[in-house]
Amino acid sequence: MTVPVLVEADASGGDISAWRGLDTGQTGLVSLAAASRMSVPVQTPITADAWAETGVVNASAADATLRHAVEVPGGLRVVTAPADPLEAGRAVAMLAHNPSLLRAGHVTVLDVGRAVPGSAGAALLRHADVVIALTDPGEVGNAARLRACAPVLASLREEGIRVGLAVAASCPHPDHEVSQIASGLPVWGRIPHDPTGAALVRGEHHPPTRVRDRVAAWRSQRRDPDSLEWMPLIKAAKALAELCDDFSWIGLDSKPQRAVEVSAA
């Protein structure tokens, strides 16, 4: 079983702990960055039996990153970043210089935030297999940032890294015009405006529990209230994940590194 891990590697600071009300203790981006500098693990390794109790099997290669992650409702494992930009920035820079733990034999998804050229987040992108830049060229500021970052993203492609765009649905321009702005980068998907799906990501969406509430929810939506597939945002994210998974079978010019990175232009 492959255990995907989301690493919040935004040098401007993280949001997930605040969204979810998490007390991560000694785990998180800072501990992962510190471990990346060590020749031996900084914590006691977690046994395969311990991971099996949580539904994770064959975790001998995966626990290097999982050891610094927390599990949020829904089963996602997340390495959270501190809210302090100074502390987060130092940790991201350290990971950019020592990325080996991010390639521990499983899928690592990095959210690097705004990948400014020359930044630590941009440096992390060079260790990826696939890069997805999230942007909204229909908004003037985003369009300008996309143009500024386009040469950097194009250079990643020259290095054998697959790079594509995820465009906010509010963008009025067709895919081929967006691609022209971004030096020919392909548009892989459109991210819909979905308040319910966004609330789920932030930990603010809770399915109804009482029977009468569940029946009312089904009648209003004609959907299983426990299902996530009907949420447009979740469907779009799943489609992008499947596309990245397909790329892993196509083959890359460089050696597979088992890291999928997500950034916002």
Short mmCIF file of C-alpha atoms in Angstrom, two decimals:
data_model
loop_
_atom_site.label_atom_id
_atom_site.label_comp_id
_atom_site.label_asym_id
_atom_site.label_seq_id
_atom_site.Cartn_x
_atom_site.Cartn_y
_atom_site.Cartn_z
CA MET A 1 0.00 0.00 0.00
CA THR A 2 1.41 3.42 -0.99
CA VAL A 3 1.01 6.06 1.70
CA PRO A 4 0.82 9.56 0.23
CA VAL A 5 2.10 12.34 2.45
CA LEU A 6 1.33 16.04 2.04
CA VAL A 7 4.24 18.26 3.09
CA GLU A 8 3.29 21.87 3.73
CA ALA A 9 6.51 23.43 2.40
CA ASP A 10 5.36 27.03 2.05
CA ALA A 11 8.17 29.39 3.11
CA SER A 12 5.59 32.06 3.99
CA GLY A 13 4.15 29.83 6.73
CA GLY A 14 1.55 27.10 7.04
CA ASP A 15 -2.23 27.12 7.52
CA ILE A 16 -3.26 23.51 8.08
CA SER A 17 -2.55 23.42 11.83
CA ALA A 18 -4.69 26.53 12.34
CA TRP A 19 -7.46 25.25 10.05
CA ARG A 20 -7.62 21.90 11.80
CA GLY A 21 -6.82 23.04 15.34
CA LEU A 22 -3.86 20.68 15.48
CA ASP A 23 -1.29 20.48 18.24
CA THR A 24 1.52 18.78 16.35
CA GLY A 25 3.98 18.83 19.25
CA GLN A 26 7.47 17.96 18.03
CA THR A 27 6.36 16.74 14.59
CA GLY A 28 6.09 18.78 11.43
CA LEU A 29 8.16 20.57 8.83
CA VAL A 30 10.80 21.74 11.29
CA SER A 31 11.46 18.23 12.62
CA LEU A 32 11.51 16.84 9.06
CA ALA A 33 14.03 19.49 8.00
CA ALA A 34 16.19 18.74 11.02
CA ALA A 35 16.06 15.01 10.28
CA SER A 36 17.09 15.66 6.69
CA ARG A 37 20.44 16.97 7.94
CA MET A 38 21.17 13.94 10.09
CA SER A 39 22.96 10.82 8.91
CA VAL A 40 20.76 8.77 11.27
CA PRO A 41 17.09 9.26 12.23
CA VAL A 42 16.50 11.75 15.02
CA GLN A 43 13.62 9.72 16.44
CA THR A 44 13.04 6.07 17.21
CA PRO A 45 11.89 4.26 14.04
CA ILE A 46 8.25 3.22 13.99
CA THR A 47 7.76 -0.52 13.53
CA ALA A 48 5.78 -2.05 10.67
CA ASP A 49 3.36 -3.52 13.25
CA ALA A 50 2.64 -0.05 14.62
CA TRP A 51 1.87 1.27 11.13
CA ALA A 52 -0.27 -1.79 10.38
CA GLU A 53 -2.50 -0.88 13.33
CA THR A 54 -3.34 2.36 11.51
CA GLY A 55 -3.96 0.62 8.19
CA VAL A 56 -0.49 1.19 6.73
CA VAL A 57 1.36 -1.88 5.50
CA ASN A 58 4.89 -2.29 4.14
CA ALA A 59 5.88 1.07 5.63
CA SER A 60 9.60 0.35 6.05
CA ALA A 61 10.51 2.82 3.31
CA ALA A 62 7.72 5.28 4.01
CA ASP A 63 8.13 5.93 7.74
CA ALA A 64 11.00 8.39 7.25
CA THR A 65 8.50 11.10 6.30
CA LEU A 66 5.46 9.62 8.04
CA ARG A 67 7.28 9.91 11.36
CA HIS A 68 6.94 13.69 11.07
CA ALA A 69 3.32 13.68 9.89
CA VAL A 70 -0.04 13.80 11.61
CA GLU A 71 -3.23 12.20 10.36
CA VAL A 72 -6.19 14.51 9.77
CA PRO A 73 -9.82 13.33 9.58
CA GLY A 74 -10.26 11.47 6.32
CA GLY A 75 -6.94 9.64 6.62
CA LEU A 76 -4.59 12.14 4.96
CA ARG A 77 -1.08 12.27 6.48
CA VAL A 78 0.25 15.82 6.65
CA VAL A 79 3.61 17.31 7.61
CA THR A 80 2.48 20.74 8.79
CA ALA A 81 4.49 23.94 8.59
CA PRO A 82 4.70 26.52 11.39
CA ALA A 83 2.73 29.74 10.88
CA ASP A 84 5.85 31.84 11.51
CA PRO A 85 7.34 32.74 8.08
CA LEU A 86 10.88 32.99 9.49
CA GLU A 87 10.75 29.51 11.04
CA ALA A 88 8.99 27.99 8.01
CA GLY A 89 11.39 29.66 5.57
CA ARG A 90 14.42 28.24 7.34
CA ALA A 91 12.93 24.74 7.32
CA VAL A 92 12.06 24.90 3.60
CA ALA A 93 15.57 26.14 2.75
CA MET A 94 17.05 23.25 4.76
CA LEU A 95 14.88 20.73 2.89
CA ALA A 96 15.87 22.24 -0.46
CA HIS A 97 19.51 21.50 0.38
CA ASN A 98 18.77 18.03 1.81
CA PRO A 99 15.78 16.55 -0.08
CA SER A 100 16.62 12.87 0.37
CA LEU A 101 13.89 12.16 2.97
CA LEU A 102 11.29 13.40 0.49
CA ARG A 103 12.25 10.54 -1.86
CA ALA A 104 11.85 7.67 0.60
CA GLY A 105 10.04 5.31 -1.76
CA HIS A 106 6.50 6.69 -1.58
CA VAL A 107 4.50 9.59 -2.99
CA THR A 108 5.25 12.96 -1.43
CA VAL A 109 3.11 15.94 -2.37
CA LEU A 110 4.68 19.31 -1.61
CA ASP A 111 2.68 22.50 -1.36
CA VAL A 112 5.38 25.14 -1.84
CA GLY A 113 3.03 28.11 -1.95
CA ARG A 114 4.19 30.89 -4.23
CA ALA A 115 7.31 29.60 -5.97
CA VAL A 116 9.13 32.90 -6.44
CA PRO A 117 12.18 32.56 -8.72
CA GLY A 118 15.28 32.14 -6.57
CA SER A 119 13.30 31.08 -3.50
CA ALA A 120 13.72 27.90 -1.46
CA GLY A 121 10.33 26.70 -2.71
CA ALA A 122 11.46 27.10 -6.31
CA ALA A 123 14.63 25.14 -5.47
CA LEU A 124 12.51 22.27 -4.14
CA LEU A 125 10.70 22.07 -7.47
CA ARG A 126 13.91 20.85 -9.11
CA HIS A 127 13.65 17.61 -7.13
CA ALA A 128 10.14 16.81 -8.41
CA ASP A 129 8.83 14.33 -10.93
CA VAL A 130 5.73 16.43 -11.67
CA VAL A 131 4.95 20.10 -10.98
CA ILE A 132 1.46 21.61 -11.05
CA ALA A 133 1.27 25.41 -10.99
CA LEU A 134 -2.07 26.71 -9.76
CA THR A 135 -2.99 30.09 -11.22
CA ASP A 136 -5.81 32.39 -12.32
CA PRO A 137 -4.68 34.30 -15.43
CA GLY A 138 -8.06 36.03 -15.47
CA GLU A 139 -6.89 38.15 -12.52
CA VAL A 140 -4.33 40.81 -13.39
CA GLY A 141 -1.97 40.10 -10.49
CA ASN A 142 -2.00 36.36 -11.10
CA ALA A 143 -1.42 36.84 -14.81
CA ALA A 144 1.65 38.98 -14.10
CA ARG A 145 3.05 36.39 -11.68
CA LEU A 146 2.42 33.62 -14.19
CA ARG A 147 4.42 35.51 -16.84
CA ALA A 148 7.24 36.12 -14.34
CA CYS A 149 7.40 32.45 -13.34
CA ALA A 150 6.88 31.00 -16.82
CA PRO A 151 10.63 30.93 -17.72
CA VAL A 152 11.42 29.10 -14.47
CA LEU A 153 8.67 26.55 -15.09
CA ALA A 154 9.82 26.14 -18.68
CA SER A 155 13.38 25.47 -17.48
CA LEU A 156 12.05 22.67 -15.27
CA ARG A 157 10.61 21.02 -18.36
CA GLU A 158 14.00 21.30 -20.05
CA GLU A 159 15.43 19.33 -17.11
CA GLY A 160 12.99 16.48 -17.74
CA ILE A 161 10.37 17.44 -15.14
CA ARG A 162 6.75 17.36 -16.27
CA VAL A 163 5.09 20.73 -15.67
CA GLY A 164 1.48 21.74 -16.20
CA LEU A 165 -1.09 24.29 -15.11
CA ALA A 166 -4.22 24.03 -13.01
CA VAL A 167 -6.35 27.07 -13.81
CA ALA A 168 -9.02 28.58 -11.59
CA ALA A 169 -12.44 28.23 -13.17
CA SER A 170 -13.01 31.99 -12.86
CA CYS A 171 -10.44 32.53 -15.63
CA PRO A 172 -12.36 33.54 -18.78
CA HIS A 173 -9.53 32.68 -21.19
CA PRO A 174 -9.49 29.36 -23.08
CA ASP A 175 -6.74 26.86 -22.41
CA HIS A 176 -4.70 27.67 -25.52
CA GLU A 177 -4.50 31.39 -24.58
CA VAL A 178 -3.42 30.53 -21.03
CA SER A 179 -0.77 28.22 -22.46
CA GLN A 180 0.57 31.05 -24.64
CA ILE A 181 0.96 33.30 -21.58
CA ALA A 182 2.86 30.50 -19.81
CA SER A 183 5.46 29.83 -22.53
CA GLY A 184 3.57 26.88 -23.94
CA LEU A 185 2.91 25.02 -20.67
CA PRO A 186 -0.14 22.75 -21.02
CA VAL A 187 -3.33 23.25 -19.02
CA TRP A 188 -3.99 20.00 -17.15
CA GLY A 189 -7.17 20.98 -15.35
CA ARG A 190 -9.63 23.62 -14.20
CA ILE A 191 -10.17 24.14 -10.48
CA PRO A 192 -13.86 24.89 -9.84
CA HIS A 193 -15.30 27.38 -7.38
CA ASP A 194 -16.60 25.00 -4.72
CA PRO A 195 -17.20 26.48 -1.22
CA THR A 196 -18.24 23.10 0.19
CA GLY A 197 -15.12 21.37 -1.10
CA ALA A 198 -12.94 24.22 0.19
CA ALA A 199 -14.59 23.92 3.60
CA LEU A 200 -13.77 20.20 3.60
CA VAL A 201 -10.09 20.95 2.91
CA ARG A 202 -10.05 23.46 5.78
CA GLY A 203 -11.72 20.98 8.11
CA GLU A 204 -14.93 23.01 8.34
CA HIS A 205 -17.27 20.63 6.52
CA HIS A 206 -18.93 17.93 8.61
CA PRO A 207 -21.45 15.44 7.17
CA PRO A 208 -24.76 15.22 9.06
CA THR A 209 -24.92 12.54 11.75
CA ARG A 210 -28.57 12.41 12.81
CA VAL A 211 -30.81 10.21 10.67
CA ARG A 212 -33.33 12.94 9.88
CA ASP A 213 -30.52 15.32 8.90
CA ARG A 214 -28.96 12.69 6.65
CA VAL A 215 -32.31 12.03 4.97
CA ALA A 216 -32.81 15.78 4.47
CA ALA A 217 -29.31 16.09 2.98
CA TRP A 218 -29.97 13.23 0.59
CA ARG A 219 -33.29 14.72 -0.51
CA SER A 220 -31.72 18.14 -1.15
CA GLN A 221 -28.69 16.84 -3.04
CA ARG A 222 -29.75 13.34 -4.18
CA ARG A 223 -26.30 12.21 -3.09
CA ASP A 224 -24.80 10.13 -0.31
CA PRO A 225 -23.92 12.70 2.42
CA ASP A 226 -20.83 10.63 3.31
CA SER A 227 -19.49 10.66 -0.24
CA LEU A 228 -16.90 13.18 -1.42
CA GLU A 229 -17.06 12.38 -5.12
CA TRP A 230 -19.92 14.78 -5.80
CA MET A 231 -17.85 17.80 -4.68
CA PRO A 232 -16.44 19.51 -7.80
CA LEU A 233 -13.18 20.44 -6.05
CA ILE A 234 -12.58 16.87 -4.91
CA LYS A 235 -13.33 15.53 -8.40
CA ALA A 236 -10.86 17.98 -9.96
CA ALA A 237 -8.16 17.08 -7.41
CA LYS A 238 -8.70 13.37 -8.03
CA ALA A 239 -8.41 13.87 -11.80
CA LEU A 240 -5.11 15.73 -11.37
CA ALA A 241 -3.78 13.04 -9.03
CA GLU A 242 -4.68 10.32 -11.54
CA LEU A 243 -2.97 12.29 -14.32
CA CYS A 244 0.22 12.55 -12.25
CA ASP A 245 0.00 8.84 -11.51
CA ASP A 246 -0.30 8.12 -15.23
CA PHE A 247 2.86 10.15 -15.85
CA SER A 248 4.79 7.87 -13.49
CA TRP A 249 4.19 5.01 -15.93
CA ILE A 250 5.16 6.98 -19.03
CA GLY A 251 8.75 7.47 -17.90
CA LEU A 252 10.87 10.58 -17.42
CA ASP A 253 14.23 11.66 -18.76
CA SER A 254 15.58 11.84 -15.22
CA LYS A 255 15.52 9.09 -12.61
CA PRO A 256 12.12 8.86 -10.85
CA GLN A 257 12.26 10.66 -7.52
CA ARG A 258 8.79 9.84 -6.15
CA ALA A 259 7.88 13.45 -5.40
CA VAL A 260 4.88 15.34 -6.79
CA GLU A 261 4.97 19.03 -6.04
CA VAL A 262 2.18 21.56 -6.09
CA SER A 263 2.87 25.29 -6.32
CA ALA A 264 0.90 28.47 -6.90
CA ALA A 265 2.14 30.93 -9.50
#
